[in-house]
JSON list of C-alpha atoms in Angstrom, two decimals:
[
{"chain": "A", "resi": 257, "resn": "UNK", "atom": "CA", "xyz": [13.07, -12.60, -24.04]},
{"chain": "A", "resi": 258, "resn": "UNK", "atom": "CA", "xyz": [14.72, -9.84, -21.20]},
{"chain": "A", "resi": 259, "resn": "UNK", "atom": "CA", "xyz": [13.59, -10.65, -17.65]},
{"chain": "A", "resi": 260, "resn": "UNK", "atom": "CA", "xyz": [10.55, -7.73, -16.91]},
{"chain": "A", "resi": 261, "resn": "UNK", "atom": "CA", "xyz": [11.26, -5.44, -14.14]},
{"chain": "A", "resi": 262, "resn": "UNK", "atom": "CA", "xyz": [9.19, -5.17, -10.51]},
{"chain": "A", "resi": 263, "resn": "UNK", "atom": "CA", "xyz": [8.17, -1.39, -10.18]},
{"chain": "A", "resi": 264, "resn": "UNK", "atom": "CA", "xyz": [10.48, 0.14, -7.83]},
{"chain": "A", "resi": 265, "resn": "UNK", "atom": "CA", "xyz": [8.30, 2.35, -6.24]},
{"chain": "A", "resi": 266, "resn": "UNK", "atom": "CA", "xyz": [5.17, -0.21, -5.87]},
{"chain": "A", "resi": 267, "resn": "UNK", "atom": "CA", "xyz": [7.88, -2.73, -4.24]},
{"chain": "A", "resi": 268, "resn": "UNK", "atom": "CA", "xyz": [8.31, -0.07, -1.45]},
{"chain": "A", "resi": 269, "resn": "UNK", "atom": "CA", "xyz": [4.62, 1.31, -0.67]},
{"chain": "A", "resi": 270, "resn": "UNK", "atom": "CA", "xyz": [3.15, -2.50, -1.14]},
{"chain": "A", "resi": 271, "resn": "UNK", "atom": "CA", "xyz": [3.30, -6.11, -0.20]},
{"chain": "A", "resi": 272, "resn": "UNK", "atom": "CA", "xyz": [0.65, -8.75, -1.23]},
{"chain": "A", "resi": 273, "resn": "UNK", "atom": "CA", "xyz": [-0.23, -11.57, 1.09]},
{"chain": "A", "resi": 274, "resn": "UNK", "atom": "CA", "xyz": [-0.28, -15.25, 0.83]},
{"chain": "A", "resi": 275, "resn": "UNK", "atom": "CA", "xyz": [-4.12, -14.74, 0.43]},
{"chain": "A", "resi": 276, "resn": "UNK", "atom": "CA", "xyz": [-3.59, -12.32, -2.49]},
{"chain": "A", "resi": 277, "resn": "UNK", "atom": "CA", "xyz": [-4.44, -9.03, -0.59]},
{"chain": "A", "resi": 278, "resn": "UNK", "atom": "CA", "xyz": [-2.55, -6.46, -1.01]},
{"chain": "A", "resi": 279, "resn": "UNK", "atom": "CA", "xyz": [-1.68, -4.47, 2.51]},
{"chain": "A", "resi": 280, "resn": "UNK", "atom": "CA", "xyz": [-0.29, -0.88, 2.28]},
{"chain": "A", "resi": 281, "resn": "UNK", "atom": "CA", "xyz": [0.82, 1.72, 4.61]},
{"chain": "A", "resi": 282, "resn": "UNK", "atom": "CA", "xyz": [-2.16, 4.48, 5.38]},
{"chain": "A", "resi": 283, "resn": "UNK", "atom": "CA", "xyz": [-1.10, 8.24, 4.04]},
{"chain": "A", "resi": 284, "resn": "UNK", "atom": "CA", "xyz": [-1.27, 10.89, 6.34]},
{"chain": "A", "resi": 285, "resn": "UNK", "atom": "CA", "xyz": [0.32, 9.64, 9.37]},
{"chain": "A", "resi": 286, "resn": "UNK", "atom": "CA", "xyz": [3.57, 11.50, 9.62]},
{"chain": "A", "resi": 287, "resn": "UNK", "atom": "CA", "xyz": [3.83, 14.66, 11.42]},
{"chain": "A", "resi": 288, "resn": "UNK", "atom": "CA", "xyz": [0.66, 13.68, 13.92]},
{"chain": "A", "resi": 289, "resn": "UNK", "atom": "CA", "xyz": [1.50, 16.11, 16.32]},
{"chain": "A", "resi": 290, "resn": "UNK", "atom": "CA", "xyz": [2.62, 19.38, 14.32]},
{"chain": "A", "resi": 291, "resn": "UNK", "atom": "CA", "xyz": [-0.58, 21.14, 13.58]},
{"chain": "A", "resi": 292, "resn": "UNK", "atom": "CA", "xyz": [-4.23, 20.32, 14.60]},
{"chain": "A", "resi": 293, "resn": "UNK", "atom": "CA", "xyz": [-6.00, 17.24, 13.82]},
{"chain": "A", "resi": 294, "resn": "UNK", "atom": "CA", "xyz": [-8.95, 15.44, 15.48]},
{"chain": "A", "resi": 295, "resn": "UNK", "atom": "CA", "xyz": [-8.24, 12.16, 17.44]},
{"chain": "A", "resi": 296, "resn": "UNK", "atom": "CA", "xyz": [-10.76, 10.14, 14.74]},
{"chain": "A", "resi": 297, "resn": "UNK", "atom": "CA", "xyz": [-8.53, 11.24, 12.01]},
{"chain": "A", "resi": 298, "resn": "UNK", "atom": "CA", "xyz": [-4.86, 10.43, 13.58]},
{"chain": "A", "resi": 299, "resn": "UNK", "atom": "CA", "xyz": [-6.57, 6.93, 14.80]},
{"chain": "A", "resi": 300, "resn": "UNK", "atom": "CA", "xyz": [-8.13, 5.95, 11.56]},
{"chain": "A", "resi": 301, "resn": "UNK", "atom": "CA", "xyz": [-4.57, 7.13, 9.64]},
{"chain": "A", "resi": 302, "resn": "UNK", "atom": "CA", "xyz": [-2.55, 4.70, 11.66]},
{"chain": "A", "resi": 303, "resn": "UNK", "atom": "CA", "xyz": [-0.75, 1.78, 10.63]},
{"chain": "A", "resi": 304, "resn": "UNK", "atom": "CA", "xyz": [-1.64, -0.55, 7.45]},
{"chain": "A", "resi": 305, "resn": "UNK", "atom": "CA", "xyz": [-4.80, -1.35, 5.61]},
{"chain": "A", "resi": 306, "resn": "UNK", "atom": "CA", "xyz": [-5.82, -3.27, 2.62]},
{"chain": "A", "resi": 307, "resn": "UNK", "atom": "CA", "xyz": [-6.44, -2.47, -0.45]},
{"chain": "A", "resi": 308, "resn": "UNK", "atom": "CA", "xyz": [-10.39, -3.11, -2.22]},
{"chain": "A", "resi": 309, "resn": "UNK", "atom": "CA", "xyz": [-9.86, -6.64, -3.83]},
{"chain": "A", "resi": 310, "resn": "UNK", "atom": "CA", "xyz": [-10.25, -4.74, -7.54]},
{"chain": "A", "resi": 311, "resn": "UNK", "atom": "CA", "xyz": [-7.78, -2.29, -6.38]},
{"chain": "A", "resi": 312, "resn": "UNK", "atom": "CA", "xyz": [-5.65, -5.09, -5.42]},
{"chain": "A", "resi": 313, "resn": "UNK", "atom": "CA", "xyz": [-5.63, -7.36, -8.48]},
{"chain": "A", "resi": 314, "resn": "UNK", "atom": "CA", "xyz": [-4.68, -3.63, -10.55]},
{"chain": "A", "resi": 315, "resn": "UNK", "atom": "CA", "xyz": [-1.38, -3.45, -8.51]},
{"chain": "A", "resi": 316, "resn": "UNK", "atom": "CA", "xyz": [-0.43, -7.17, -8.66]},
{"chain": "A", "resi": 317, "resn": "UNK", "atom": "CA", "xyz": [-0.92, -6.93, -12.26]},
{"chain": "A", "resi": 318, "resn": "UNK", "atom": "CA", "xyz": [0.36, -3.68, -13.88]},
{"chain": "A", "resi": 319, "resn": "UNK", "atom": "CA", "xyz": [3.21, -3.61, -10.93]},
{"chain": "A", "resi": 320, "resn": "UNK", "atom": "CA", "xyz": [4.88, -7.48, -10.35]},
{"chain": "A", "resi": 321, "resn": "UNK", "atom": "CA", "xyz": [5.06, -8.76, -13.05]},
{"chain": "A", "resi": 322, "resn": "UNK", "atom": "CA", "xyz": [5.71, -11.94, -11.92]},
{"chain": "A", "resi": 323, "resn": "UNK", "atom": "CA", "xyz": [3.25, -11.84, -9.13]},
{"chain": "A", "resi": 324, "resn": "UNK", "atom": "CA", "xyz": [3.23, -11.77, -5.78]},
{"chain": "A", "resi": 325, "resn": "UNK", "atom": "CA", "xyz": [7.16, -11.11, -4.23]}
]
């Protein structure tokens, strides 16, 4: 039986964690300074979050299939 493939694109945007989360980079964080937004908004879109454990177990799933890395 062929080897499955990783999803290209999901191996960019996520990696999962020892403890099985899954931590991804927040959208909306390029470009801060070129047009208006309010300081909540440009804090709360920096750096990485986690995904919602149900969310999480999707990606892992339908995206490695061979699990984690």
């Amino acid at each position: 039986m062929p080897k499955l493939k990783t999803r290209s694109g999901a191996k960019k945007r996520f990696q999962v964690k020892k403890t099985g989360k899954v931590k991804f980079g927040k959208a909306f964080g390029k470009h801060l300074f070129t047009h208006a937004k309010s300081q909540k908004l440009k804090r709360d879109h920096r750096g990485t979050g986690h995904l919602k454990d149900m969310d999480g177990k999707k990606v892992v799933k339908e995206m490695f299939p061979y699990g984690a890395n």
